[in-house]
Structures are given as structure tokens and as C-alpha cells.
Coordinates of C-alpha atoms and ligand atoms in Angstrom, one line a residue:
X23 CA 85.5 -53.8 60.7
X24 CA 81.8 -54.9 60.5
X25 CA 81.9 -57.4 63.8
X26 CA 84.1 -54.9 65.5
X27 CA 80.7 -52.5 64.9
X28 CA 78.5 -54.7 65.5
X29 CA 80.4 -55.9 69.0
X30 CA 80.6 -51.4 69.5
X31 CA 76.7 -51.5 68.7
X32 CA 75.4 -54.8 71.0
X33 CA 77.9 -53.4 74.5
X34 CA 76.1 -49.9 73.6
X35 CA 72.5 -51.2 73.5
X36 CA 73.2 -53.2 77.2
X37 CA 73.9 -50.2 78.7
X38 CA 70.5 -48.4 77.1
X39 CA 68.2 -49.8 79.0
X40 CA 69.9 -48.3 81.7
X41 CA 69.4 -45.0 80.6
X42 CA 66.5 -43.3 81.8
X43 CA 64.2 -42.0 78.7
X44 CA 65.2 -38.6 78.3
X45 CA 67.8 -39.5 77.8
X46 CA 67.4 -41.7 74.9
X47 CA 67.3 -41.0 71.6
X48 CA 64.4 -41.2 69.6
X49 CA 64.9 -44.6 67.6
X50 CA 65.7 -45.9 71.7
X51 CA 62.8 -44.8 72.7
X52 CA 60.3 -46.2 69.8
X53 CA 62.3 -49.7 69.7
X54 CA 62.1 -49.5 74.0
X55 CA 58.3 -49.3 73.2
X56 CA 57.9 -51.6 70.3
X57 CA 59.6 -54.8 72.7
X58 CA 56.8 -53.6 75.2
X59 CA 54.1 -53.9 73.4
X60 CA 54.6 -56.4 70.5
X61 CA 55.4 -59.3 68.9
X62 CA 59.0 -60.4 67.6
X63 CA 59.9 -60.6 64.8
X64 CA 58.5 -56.8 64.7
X65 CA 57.3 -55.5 61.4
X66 CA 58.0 -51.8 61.2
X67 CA 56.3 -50.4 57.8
X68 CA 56.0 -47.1 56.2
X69 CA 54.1 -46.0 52.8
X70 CA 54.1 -43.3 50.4
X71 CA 52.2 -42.6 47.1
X72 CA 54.9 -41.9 44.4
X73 CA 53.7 -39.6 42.6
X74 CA 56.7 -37.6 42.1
X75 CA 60.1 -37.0 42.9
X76 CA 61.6 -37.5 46.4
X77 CA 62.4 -34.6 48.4
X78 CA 63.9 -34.2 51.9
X79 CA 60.7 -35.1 53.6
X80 CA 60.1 -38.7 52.1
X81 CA 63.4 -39.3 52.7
X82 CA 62.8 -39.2 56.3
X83 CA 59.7 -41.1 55.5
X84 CA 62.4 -43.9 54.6
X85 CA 64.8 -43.2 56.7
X86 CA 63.2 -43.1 60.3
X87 CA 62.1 -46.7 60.2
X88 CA 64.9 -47.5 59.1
X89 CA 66.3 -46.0 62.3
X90 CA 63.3 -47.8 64.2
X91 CA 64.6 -51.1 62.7
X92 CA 68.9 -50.6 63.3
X93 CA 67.5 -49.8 66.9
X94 CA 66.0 -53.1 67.3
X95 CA 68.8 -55.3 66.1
X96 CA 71.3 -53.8 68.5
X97 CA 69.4 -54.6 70.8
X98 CA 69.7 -58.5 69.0
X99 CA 65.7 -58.5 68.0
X100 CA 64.2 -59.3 64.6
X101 CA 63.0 -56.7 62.6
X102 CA 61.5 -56.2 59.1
X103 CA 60.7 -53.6 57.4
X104 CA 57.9 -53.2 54.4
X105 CA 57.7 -50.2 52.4
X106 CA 54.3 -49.4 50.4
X107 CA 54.7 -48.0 47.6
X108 CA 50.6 -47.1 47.5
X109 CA 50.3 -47.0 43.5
X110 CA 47.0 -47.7 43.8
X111 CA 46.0 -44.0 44.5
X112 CA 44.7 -41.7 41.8
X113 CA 47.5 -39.6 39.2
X114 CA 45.8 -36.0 39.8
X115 CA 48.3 -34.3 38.9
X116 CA 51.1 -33.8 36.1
X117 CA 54.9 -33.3 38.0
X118 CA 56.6 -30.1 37.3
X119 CA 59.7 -33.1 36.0
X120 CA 57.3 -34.5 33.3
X121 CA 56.1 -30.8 32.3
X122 CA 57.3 -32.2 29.0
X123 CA 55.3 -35.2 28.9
X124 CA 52.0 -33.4 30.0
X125 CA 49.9 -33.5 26.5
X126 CA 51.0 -37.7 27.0
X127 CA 49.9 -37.5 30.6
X128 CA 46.4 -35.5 30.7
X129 CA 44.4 -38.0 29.2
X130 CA 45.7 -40.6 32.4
X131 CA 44.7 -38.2 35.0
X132 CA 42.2 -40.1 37.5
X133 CA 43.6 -43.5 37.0
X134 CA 45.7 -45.5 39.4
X135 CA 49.3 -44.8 39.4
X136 CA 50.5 -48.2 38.2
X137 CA 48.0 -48.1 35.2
X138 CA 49.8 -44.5 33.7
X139 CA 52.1 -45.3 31.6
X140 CA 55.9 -44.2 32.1
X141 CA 56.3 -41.3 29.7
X142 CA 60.3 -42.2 29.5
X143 CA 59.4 -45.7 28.6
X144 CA 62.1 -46.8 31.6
X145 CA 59.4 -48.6 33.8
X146 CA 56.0 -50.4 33.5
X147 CA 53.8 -47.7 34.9
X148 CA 54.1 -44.1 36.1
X149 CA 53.7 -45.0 40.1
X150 CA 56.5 -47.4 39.6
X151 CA 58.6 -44.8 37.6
X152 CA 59.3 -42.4 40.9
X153 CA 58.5 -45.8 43.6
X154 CA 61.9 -47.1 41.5
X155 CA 63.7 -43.5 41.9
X156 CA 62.4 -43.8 45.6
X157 CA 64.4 -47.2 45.6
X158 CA 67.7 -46.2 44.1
X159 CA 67.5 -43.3 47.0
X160 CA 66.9 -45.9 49.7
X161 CA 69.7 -48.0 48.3
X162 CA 72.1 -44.5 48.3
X163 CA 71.1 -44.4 52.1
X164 CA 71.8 -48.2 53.0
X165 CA 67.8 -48.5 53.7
X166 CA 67.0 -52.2 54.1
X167 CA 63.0 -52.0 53.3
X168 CA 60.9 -54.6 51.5
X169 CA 58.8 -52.8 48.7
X170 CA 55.3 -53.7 48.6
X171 CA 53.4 -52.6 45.6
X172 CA 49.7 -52.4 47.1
X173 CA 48.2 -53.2 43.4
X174 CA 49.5 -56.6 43.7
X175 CA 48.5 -57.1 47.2
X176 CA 45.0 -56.3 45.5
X177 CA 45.1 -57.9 42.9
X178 CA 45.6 -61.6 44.8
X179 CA 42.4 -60.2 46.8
X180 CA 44.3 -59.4 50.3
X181 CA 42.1 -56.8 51.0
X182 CA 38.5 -58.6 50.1
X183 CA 38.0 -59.3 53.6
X184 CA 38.3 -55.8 54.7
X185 CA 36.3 -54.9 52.0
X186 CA 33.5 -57.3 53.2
X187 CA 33.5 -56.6 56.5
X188 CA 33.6 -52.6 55.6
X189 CA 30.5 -52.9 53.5
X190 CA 28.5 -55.4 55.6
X191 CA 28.9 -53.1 58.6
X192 CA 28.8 -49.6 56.5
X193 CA 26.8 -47.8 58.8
X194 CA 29.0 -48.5 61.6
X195 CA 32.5 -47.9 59.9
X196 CA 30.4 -44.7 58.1
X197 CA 29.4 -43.6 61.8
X198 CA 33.6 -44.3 63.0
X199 CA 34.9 -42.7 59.7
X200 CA 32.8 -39.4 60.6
X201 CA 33.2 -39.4 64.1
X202 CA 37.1 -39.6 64.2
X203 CA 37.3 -37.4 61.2
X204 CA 35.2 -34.6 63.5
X205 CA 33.1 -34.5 60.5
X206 CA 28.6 -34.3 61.4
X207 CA 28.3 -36.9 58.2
X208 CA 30.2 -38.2 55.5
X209 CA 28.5 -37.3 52.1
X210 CA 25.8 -39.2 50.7
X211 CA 28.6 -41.1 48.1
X212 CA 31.0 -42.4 50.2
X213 CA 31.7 -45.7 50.4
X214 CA 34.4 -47.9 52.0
X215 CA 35.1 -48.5 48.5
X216 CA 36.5 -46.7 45.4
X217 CA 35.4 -48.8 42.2
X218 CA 37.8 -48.9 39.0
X219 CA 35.5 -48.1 36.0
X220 CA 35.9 -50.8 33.5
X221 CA 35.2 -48.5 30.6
X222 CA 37.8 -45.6 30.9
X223 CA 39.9 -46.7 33.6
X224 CA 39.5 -43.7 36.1
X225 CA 39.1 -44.8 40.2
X226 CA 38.8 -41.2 41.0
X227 CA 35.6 -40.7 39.0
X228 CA 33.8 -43.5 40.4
X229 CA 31.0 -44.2 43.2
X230 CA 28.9 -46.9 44.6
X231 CA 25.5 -46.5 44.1
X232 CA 24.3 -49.7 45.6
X233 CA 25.9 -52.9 46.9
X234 CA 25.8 -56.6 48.8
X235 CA 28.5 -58.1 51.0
X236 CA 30.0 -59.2 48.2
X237 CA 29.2 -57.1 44.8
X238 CA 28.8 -53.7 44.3
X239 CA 27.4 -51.3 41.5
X240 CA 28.8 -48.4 40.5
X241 CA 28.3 -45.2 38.1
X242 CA 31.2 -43.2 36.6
X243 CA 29.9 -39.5 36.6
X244 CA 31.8 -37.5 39.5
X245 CA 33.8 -34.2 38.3
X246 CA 36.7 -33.7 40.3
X247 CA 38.3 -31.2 38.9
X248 CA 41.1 -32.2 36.7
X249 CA 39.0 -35.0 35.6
X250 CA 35.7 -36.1 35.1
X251 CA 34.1 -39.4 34.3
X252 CA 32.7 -41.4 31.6
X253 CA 29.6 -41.9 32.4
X254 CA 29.8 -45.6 32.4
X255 CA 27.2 -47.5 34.8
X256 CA 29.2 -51.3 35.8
X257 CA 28.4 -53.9 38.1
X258 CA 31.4 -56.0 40.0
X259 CA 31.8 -58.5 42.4
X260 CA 34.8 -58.0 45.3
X261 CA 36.6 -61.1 44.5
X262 CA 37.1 -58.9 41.0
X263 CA 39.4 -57.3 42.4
X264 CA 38.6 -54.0 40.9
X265 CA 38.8 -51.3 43.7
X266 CA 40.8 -49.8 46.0
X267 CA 39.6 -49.1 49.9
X268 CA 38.5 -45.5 51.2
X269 CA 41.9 -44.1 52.8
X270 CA 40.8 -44.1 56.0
X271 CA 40.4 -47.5 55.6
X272 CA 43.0 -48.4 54.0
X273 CA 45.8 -47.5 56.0
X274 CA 44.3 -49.6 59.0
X275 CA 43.8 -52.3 57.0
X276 CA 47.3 -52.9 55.7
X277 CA 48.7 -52.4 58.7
X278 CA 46.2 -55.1 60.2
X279 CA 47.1 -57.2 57.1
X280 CA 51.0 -57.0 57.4
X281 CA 50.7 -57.3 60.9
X282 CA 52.7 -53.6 61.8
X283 CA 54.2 -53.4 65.3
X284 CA 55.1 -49.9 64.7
X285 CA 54.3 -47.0 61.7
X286 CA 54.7 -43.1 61.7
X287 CA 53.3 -40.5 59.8
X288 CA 53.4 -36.9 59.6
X289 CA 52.2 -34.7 62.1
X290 CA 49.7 -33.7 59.9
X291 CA 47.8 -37.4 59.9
X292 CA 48.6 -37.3 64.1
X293 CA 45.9 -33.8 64.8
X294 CA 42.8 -34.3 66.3
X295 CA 40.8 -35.4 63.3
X296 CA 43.2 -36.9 61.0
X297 CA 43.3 -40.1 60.0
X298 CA 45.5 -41.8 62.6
X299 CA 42.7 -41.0 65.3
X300 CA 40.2 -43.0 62.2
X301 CA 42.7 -45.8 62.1
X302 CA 42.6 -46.4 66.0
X303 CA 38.8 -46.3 65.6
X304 CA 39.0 -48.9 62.7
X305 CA 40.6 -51.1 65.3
X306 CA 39.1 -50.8 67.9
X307 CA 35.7 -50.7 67.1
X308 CA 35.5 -52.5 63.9
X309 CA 38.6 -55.1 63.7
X310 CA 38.5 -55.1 67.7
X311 CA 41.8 -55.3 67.9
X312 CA 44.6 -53.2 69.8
X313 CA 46.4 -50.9 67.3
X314 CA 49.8 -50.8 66.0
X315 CA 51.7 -48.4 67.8
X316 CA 52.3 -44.9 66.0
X317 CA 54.4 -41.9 66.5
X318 CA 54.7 -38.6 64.5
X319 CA 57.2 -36.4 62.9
X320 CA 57.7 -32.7 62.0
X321 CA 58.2 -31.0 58.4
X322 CA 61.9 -30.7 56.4
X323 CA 61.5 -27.1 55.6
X324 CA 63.5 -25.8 53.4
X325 CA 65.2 -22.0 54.2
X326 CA 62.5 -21.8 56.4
X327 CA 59.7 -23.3 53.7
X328 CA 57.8 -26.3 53.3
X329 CA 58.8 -28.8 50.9
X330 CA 55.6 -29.4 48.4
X331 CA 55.9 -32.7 46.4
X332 CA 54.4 -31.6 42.9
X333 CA 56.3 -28.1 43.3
X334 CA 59.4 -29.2 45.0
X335 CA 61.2 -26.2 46.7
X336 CA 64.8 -25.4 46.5
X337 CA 67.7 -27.8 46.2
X338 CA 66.5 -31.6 45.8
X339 CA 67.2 -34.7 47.8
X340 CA 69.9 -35.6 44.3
X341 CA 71.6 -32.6 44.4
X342 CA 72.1 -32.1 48.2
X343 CA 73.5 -36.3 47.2
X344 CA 75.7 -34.5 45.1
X345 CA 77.4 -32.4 48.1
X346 CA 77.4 -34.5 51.2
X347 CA 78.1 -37.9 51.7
X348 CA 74.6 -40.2 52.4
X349 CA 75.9 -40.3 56.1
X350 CA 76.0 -36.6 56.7
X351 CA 72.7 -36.3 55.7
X352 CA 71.1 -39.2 57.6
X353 CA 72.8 -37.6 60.5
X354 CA 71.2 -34.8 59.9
X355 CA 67.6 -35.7 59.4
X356 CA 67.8 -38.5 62.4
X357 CA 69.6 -36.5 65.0
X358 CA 67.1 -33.8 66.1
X359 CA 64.3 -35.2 68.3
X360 CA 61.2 -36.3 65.9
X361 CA 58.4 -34.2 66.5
X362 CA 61.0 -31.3 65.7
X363 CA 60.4 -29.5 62.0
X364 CA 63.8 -29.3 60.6
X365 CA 64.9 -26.5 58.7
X366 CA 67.8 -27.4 56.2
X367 CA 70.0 -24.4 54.7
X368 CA 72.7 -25.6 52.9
X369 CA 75.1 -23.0 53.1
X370 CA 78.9 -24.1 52.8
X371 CA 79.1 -22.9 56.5
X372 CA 75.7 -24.8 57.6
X373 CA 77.3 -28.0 55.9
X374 CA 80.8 -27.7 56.7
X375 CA 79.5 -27.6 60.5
X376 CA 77.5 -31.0 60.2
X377 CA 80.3 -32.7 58.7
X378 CA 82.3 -31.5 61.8
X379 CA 79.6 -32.3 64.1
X380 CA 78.8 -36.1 62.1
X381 CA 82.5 -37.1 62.3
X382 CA 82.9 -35.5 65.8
X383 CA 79.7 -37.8 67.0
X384 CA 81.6 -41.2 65.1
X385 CA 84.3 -40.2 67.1
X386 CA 82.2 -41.3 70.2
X387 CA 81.8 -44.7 68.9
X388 CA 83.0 -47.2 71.3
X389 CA 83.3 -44.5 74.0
X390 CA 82.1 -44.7 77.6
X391 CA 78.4 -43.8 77.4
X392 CA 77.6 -43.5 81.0
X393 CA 79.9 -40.4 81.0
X394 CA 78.5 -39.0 78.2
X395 CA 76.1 -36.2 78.5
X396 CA 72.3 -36.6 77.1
X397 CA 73.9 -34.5 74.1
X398 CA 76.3 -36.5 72.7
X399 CA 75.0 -39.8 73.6
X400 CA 72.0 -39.1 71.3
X401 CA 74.7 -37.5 69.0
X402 CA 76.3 -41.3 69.4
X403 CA 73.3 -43.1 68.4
X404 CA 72.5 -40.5 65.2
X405 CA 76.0 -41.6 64.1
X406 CA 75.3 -45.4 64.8
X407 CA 72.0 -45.5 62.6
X408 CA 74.2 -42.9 60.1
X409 CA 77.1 -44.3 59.8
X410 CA 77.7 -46.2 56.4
X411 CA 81.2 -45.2 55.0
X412 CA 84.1 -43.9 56.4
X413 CA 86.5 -41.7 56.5
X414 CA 89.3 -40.4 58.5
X415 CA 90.4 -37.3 57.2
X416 CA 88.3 -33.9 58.0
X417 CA 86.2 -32.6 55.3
X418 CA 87.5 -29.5 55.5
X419 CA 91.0 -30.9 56.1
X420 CA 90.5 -32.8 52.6
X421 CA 89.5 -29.2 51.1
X422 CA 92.4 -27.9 52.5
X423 CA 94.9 -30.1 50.8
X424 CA 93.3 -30.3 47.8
X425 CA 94.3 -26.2 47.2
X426 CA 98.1 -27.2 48.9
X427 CA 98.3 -30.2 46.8
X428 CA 96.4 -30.0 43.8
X429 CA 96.0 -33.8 42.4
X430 CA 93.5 -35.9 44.7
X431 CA 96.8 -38.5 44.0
X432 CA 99.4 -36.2 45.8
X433 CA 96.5 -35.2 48.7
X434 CA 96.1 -38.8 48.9
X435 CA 99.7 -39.4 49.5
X436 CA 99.6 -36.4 51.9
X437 CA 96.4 -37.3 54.1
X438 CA 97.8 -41.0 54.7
X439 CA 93.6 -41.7 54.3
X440 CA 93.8 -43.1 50.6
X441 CA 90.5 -44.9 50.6
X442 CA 88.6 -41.5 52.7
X443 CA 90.2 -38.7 50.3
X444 CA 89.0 -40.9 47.1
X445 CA 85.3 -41.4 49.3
X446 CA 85.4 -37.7 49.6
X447 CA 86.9 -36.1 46.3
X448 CA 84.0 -36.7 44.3
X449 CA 81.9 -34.3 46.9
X450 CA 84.1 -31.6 47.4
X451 CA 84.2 -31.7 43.1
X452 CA 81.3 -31.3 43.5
X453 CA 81.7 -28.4 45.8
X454 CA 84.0 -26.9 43.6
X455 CA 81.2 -26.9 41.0
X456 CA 79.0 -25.3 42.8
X457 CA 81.0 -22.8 44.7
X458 CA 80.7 -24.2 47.7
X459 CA 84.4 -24.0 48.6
X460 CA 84.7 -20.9 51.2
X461 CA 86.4 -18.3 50.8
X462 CA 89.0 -19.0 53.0
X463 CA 90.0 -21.9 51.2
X464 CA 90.3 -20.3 48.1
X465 CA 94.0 -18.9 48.3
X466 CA 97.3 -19.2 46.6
X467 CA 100.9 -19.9 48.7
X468 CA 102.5 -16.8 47.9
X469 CA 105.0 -16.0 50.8
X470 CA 107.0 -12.9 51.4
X471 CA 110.3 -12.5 53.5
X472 CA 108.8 -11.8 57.2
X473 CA 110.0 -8.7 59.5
X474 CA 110.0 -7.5 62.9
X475 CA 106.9 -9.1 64.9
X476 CA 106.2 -11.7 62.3
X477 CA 110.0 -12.7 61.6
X478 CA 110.6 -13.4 65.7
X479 CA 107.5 -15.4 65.6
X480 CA 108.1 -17.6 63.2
X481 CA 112.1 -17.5 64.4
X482 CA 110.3 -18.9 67.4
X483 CA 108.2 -22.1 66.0
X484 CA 109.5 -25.1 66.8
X485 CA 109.8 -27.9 63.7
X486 CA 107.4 -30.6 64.3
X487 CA 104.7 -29.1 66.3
X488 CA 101.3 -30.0 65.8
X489 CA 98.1 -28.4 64.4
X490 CA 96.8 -27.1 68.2
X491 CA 100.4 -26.2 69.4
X492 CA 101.1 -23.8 66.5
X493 CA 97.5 -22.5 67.1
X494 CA 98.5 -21.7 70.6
X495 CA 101.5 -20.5 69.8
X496 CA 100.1 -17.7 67.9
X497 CA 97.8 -16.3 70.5
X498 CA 100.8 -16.8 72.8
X499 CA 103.3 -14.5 71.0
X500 CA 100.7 -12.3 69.9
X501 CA 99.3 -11.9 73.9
X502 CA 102.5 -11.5 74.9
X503 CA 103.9 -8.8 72.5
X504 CA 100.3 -7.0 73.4
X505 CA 99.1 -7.1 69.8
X506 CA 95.7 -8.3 69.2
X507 CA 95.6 -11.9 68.5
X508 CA 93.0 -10.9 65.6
X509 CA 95.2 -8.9 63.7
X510 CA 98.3 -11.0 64.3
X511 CA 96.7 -14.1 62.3
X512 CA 95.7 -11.2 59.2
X513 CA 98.8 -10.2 59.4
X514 CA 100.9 -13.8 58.9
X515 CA 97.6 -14.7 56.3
X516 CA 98.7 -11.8 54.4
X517 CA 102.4 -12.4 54.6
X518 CA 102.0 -16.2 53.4
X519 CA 98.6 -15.6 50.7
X520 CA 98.7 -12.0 50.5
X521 CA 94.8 -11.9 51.8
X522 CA 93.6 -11.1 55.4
X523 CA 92.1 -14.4 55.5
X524 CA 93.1 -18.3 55.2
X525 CA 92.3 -22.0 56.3
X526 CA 92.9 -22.4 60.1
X527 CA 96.1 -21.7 60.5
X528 CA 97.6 -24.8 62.5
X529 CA 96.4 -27.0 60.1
X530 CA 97.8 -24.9 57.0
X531 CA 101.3 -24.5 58.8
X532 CA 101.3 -27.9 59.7
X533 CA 100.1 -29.5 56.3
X534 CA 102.7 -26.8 54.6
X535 CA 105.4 -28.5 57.0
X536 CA 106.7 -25.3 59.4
X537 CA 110.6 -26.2 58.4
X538 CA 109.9 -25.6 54.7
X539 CA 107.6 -22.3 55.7
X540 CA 110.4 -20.8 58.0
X541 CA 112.4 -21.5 55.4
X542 CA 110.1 -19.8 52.6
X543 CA 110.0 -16.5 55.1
X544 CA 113.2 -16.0 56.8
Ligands
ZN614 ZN1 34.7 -44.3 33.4

């Protein structure tokens, strides 16, 4: 099954370039540029500070390299793919999860991430607590990344070159920094670096107050709200290892370090005086380089809200894991266009018509392309980079025969797609749970002896027709005895469940078996 995909994936990405751009989907486009303009093997990476629990919006942070990266290899190019998990960064904040660990927590608060101590003891630092949550979410997903903890990158003194060259031309990156930041002047205390105080721990406390190329002093006095420092004056050299980079100058300098073809952020690093516009300043003007290439990417609202990472809003990347198989949601998150903010709203309808739309779109897999429209082609590649599992069986078919048949062993046996009903039963548990089952599904076989209309009608079905035909059918009789087609299906939905409405009724007659239902109503 995998070389059949991957022979579907390689004849699909001959044809792309082909395609003119619009036509391409997003992960087409970004991998078109990336051959353009870099090096194989490409190095596509991404970073987050874990800080908390994931929500829709890192996920995509995972998932659209990821996307960037499948892209590539159908087109039979190397690609790797680094994730930073940048635990460097202060804790500033207590997670609404750990609410019960906060007196444990305070005391950490302006201290890298990776020096807070895991409150549930499960891990070696708080960072790596939600970076190893982020991980078990990646691994859900089928995301092949490489995690990078930046402390360690640190710690063997990557970054002491950057730092060098930052402080030995200060005034200049200071002059860049400001400029691309659309700031008149950074304050008086910034520095490209962000000492760790040796006394209480804190990197958030901390600021330079004179330095050479290669050592620095520092005092730890700032108050930055939910902390404040010790007051501690120390002295340090670089090859210490004992500080972290300015943001702005971080980011451009793992990228150089790593070598990045291609990274993305959100939109909100991509406006006019965030820090992407610093980082192609860094390069140019300071590393005189050409930059990696970037592209940007909306917001996951969710019911129309934004998704906040301390506060969280609404259902959570592990219980919407809960309800939809990984491949529904990828397909969801990596079908619209990038830039797009998308608004998720799980409803039962909302996610009833993804699955139909994901398993529609895998349907297209080894299709003609060139007759496809833009549409569905894009629709094609979403289910490419989505598709990890499968099944054969409708969702909604499954929940169907699950109420006809009861045990997932009989709808099994029923379905003749063993292997998708027992993929699929733990979700639509799941759904049962939460009451996600519509209404229409919900229902009891009760039938009645039929009469006038409804007995010739069903006098009139054949044995053995399929789903479609006995949908026709319906609309047929009902068109031709002039009753509304409407209040023809209520009527056989309340002769067979005694209820006005019922699963579609072509596929309920057919998985009933229309001999054994003529036989129940005449
Ligand atoms: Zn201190």
C-alpha cells in the first residue's frame, strides 16, 4: 500500500509543475519556491516556546512544515525538518493546567523554561514538560520533525559567535533592531544579550551594564512585573555560556546557524515592524547574507475567537483528538489557503461535513489531475499531506450501523471494512459520549404495517437496489403521485421509526436489506 502511494504521490508531483500557480496548493507553491532559491538537502524549521499546552494554532505551527517538507519529497528532494523547542525563554507566567501547582511555581517565575522544575515530576524541567506533550501531539499527527532544545545548542556555545559579532557591532545591530522594529531608539538597557544571573537564576531580571567582545557585566535589578530581581551585580565571559540572545536576534541567528531554506510564522511577526522585517535586516546588513525564505499564516479562531495560549479557549487540540481522526483534522487546518484565519466550530454537522469532504478529496487520489478543477486538485493535495490511516466506510455510514447493528463486531461483519469500523469506533464512542451523534441517527426500528401511498411504494421497490436508486425512487413515486417529496420521506420515517426524521434513507433501506423491510411492512 505504501509504494502504491508513494508511485500515486511521485506521477502527481510530474504533472505540478505543469500547473500554473493558482492553481497550486499552498505546500506546491512554498516547495516550488524553496527548489528555486535553495540548497538541497532543504532544512525547513519551525519553533515555539512551550510554555503551555498545545492548542489548534501550534498545531498548525507543526503541521505546515510538515506539509512544506511531504511537498518536497514528492517531488523526490531531501528535506529535514528541525523543530525548536525555545526553552530558553523566560516562565512569566503560571498555566491555567498547573493552577494547582502555582504556590510551587511562583517562586520560578523569570527563569528559563528548562531550569523550572516539572511540578508532576514527569520530566526534567517545566519547558520540557509541554515541548514533550507538543511531541506526543506531533507523533498523533505523523509529524517527522527533529526537536532541538535551544539550551543545549547554548550550552556547547553555538551561538557565541553571533553573540560576538552582535556586541562588537552594537551600535549597528542597535541602529537595524530600531529601525525595522519602526521604533526612534531602543531603550538605554538593551543589549543583544540577556544575561542569566548566577545568584537567583532569573534571565528576565537581568541587563548589561557594560561589556567587551567577549565578556560582559551585568546587574540584576529590573522589575518586570511578575518578577523582580535580586539585585545581584556578576561579571561573565561569552564562552560561559550563560545568556540567551535578544529575540530579534535570535531568531535570525538560528536560522543562520541551522542553515533554514524556508520558516513561517504568524502573521503577526510578518506586519511592517515585526520581527521578520528585523530578521531580514539581521541578514542583510549584519550577517550579509541572503535570508531564508519566509511565508505567513492566519489565526485558528475558535467560534469566531482567538485562541490564547495561557487561557486556552474552548475545546482543546486533545479533546477535538478525541472526536476526529488526526487525518480529518490535518485536512482541515492544511486545506484552506495559508494566509486565511480559520474559524473551527465543531458542531456534529460542521464535522460530519469534513469527514465527507476529507474522504471525498482521498477519493481523488490517483485521479486525472489535469481534469480536475483548481478546487479539488488542492482538495487532492490537502488529502496527500493528510492522509495517514484509512478507512473505507463513511463516517456517518459507520454511525449508522452502529444504531442498526449495535456491537462494533456485528457492524464489522456488516460494513465488510473490519480494520476501518475498529479505526473508527473508538471516535464515534467518543461521539456518543459527548452527544455528538445527531439527531437523526438516534432512532429505533419500529415498523408499522404500511397503507395506501406508502404500501404501493414500497409494493414497488425492487430487492437489491442500491443506496442512490432507492433515493430516487422515492422522489420518483412521490413526484409522480403529486405528493411533496418532503412529506413523503416523513411520512415512510415515521412509519419505520415512528419520528419525522431518520439517517438518509437509501442508505438505511439498503443497510436494513429492502426484502426483509417489505417484509416488515406489508
Ligand atoms: Zn538575580
Amino acid at each position: 500500500m505504501e509504494n502504491k502511494q508513494k508511485e500515486l504521490d511521485k506521477g502527481a508531483a510530474a504533472s505540478d509543475a505543469e500547473l500554473d500557480k493558482g492553481s497550486m496548493h499552498w505546500s506546491q507553491q512554498l516547495a516550488q519556491e524553496v527548489v528555486q532559491k535553495a540548497k538541497e538537502p532543504y532544512l525547513i524549521s519551525a519553533g515555539m516556546t512551550t510554555s503551555g499546552p498545545c492548542h489548534l494554532g501550534t498545531l498548525c505551527e507543526f503541521l505546515y512544515p510538515q506539509g512544506i517538507k511531504k511537498a518536497l519529497e514528492m517531488q523526490g528532494k531531501k528535506a529535514k525538518y528541525y523543530f525548536v523547542a525555545d526553552i530558553f525563554d523566560a516562565f512569566d507566567g503560571v498555566p491555567s493546567v498547573f493552577e494547582k501547582y502555582k504556590s510551587v511555581l511562583e517562586p520560578h517565575l523569570g527563569k528559563p523554561l528548562y531550569v523550572v522544575p516539572d511540578p508532576t515530576g514527569k520530566t526534567a524541567s517545566f519547558g520540557e514538560h509541554f515541548m514533550t506533550e507538543a511531541q506526543e501531539i506531533m507523533k498523533h499527527f505523523g509529524v517527522e520533525a527533529q526537536i532541538i532544545k535551544i539550551n543545549e545548542v547554548y550550552a556547547k556555545g553555538a551561538f557565541d559567535k553571533y553573540a560576538k559579532l552582535f556586541l562588537q557591532q552594537e551600535e549597528k545591530v542597535k541602529e537595524v533592531v530600531a529601525r525595522t522594529s519602526l521604533r526612534k531608539e531602543l531603550p538605554a538597557d538593551w543589549s543583544p544579550i540577556m544575561p542569566v544571573c548566577e545568584k537567583c537564576g532569573r534571565i528576565a531580571t537581568t541587563r548589561v551594564t557594560e561589556h567587551t567582545d567577549e565578556s560582559y557585566k551585568y546587574a540584576c535589578d529590573k522589575d518586570v512585573k511578575y518578577t523582580k530581581g535580586c539585585g545581584h551585580k556578576g561579571e561573565n565571559k561569552l564562552s560561559d555560556h550563560k545568556y540567551k540572545l535578544n529575540w530579534r536576534l535570535h531568531w535570525p541567528s538560528w536560522m543562520d546557524y541551522f542553515g533554514t531554506s524556508i520558516e513561517g510564522a504568524g502573521v503577526d511577526h510578518h506586519t511592517r515592524g515585526g520581527s521578520w522585517d528585523t530578521l531580514l535586516g539581521i541578514f542583510k546588513e549584519i550577517f550579509k547574507k541572503e535570508p531564508p525564505i519566509g511565508y505567513k499564516f492566519g489565526f485558528i479562531l475558535f467560534e469566531g475567537k482567538k485562541y490564547s495560549k495561557s487561557k486556552g479557549t474552548g475545546m482543546g487540540v486533545s479533546q477535538l483528538m478525541k472526536l476526529l481522526p488526526p487525518e480529518a483534522i490535518k485536512y482541515m487546518l492544511l486545506k484552506p489557503d495559508l494566509q486565511e484565519n480559520i474559524d473551527i466550530n465543531p458542531t456534529s454537522v460542521n464535522m460530519l461535513r469534513l469527514l465527507e469532504d476529507y474522504q471525498g478529496a482521498v477519493a481523488l487520489i490517483g485521479a486525472d489531475e489535469e481534469s480536475m478543477s483548481r478546487a479539488d486538485r488542492k482538495r487532492l493535495q490537502a488529502a496527500r499531506l493528510s492522509k495517514i490511516h484509512e478507512w473505507k466506510t463513511a463516517f456517518l455510514d459507520v454511525i449508522l450501523y452502529r444504531q442498526l447493528y449495535g456491537s462494533w463486531e456485528n457492524v464489522a461483519k456488516e460494513s465488510k471494512d473490519a480494520a476501518g469500523v475498529k479505526y473508527l469506533s473508538h471516535y464515534i464512542e467518543e461521539w456518543e459520549k459527548a452527544g455528538f451523534i445527531p439527531e437523526e441517527y438516534s432512532y429505533k426500528y419500529m415498523p408499522h404495517k404500511a397503507e395506501g401511498k406508502l404500501k404501493e411504494f414500497f409494493e414497488s421497490l425492487k430487492d437489491g437496489i442500491q443506496p442512490i436508486e432507492i433515493h430516487n425512487a422515492v422522489f420518483e413515486f412521490a413526484k409522480a403521485n403529486s405528493i411533496q417529496p418532503g412529506d413523503f420521506f416523513k411520512s415512510i420515517y415515521q412509519l419505520l421509526l415512528g419520528k419525522d426524521k431518520g439517517p438518509k434513507l437509501g442508505k438505511f433501506l439498503h443497510a436494513l436489506g429492502v426484502s426483509r423491510v417489505k417484509k416488515d411492512v406489508l
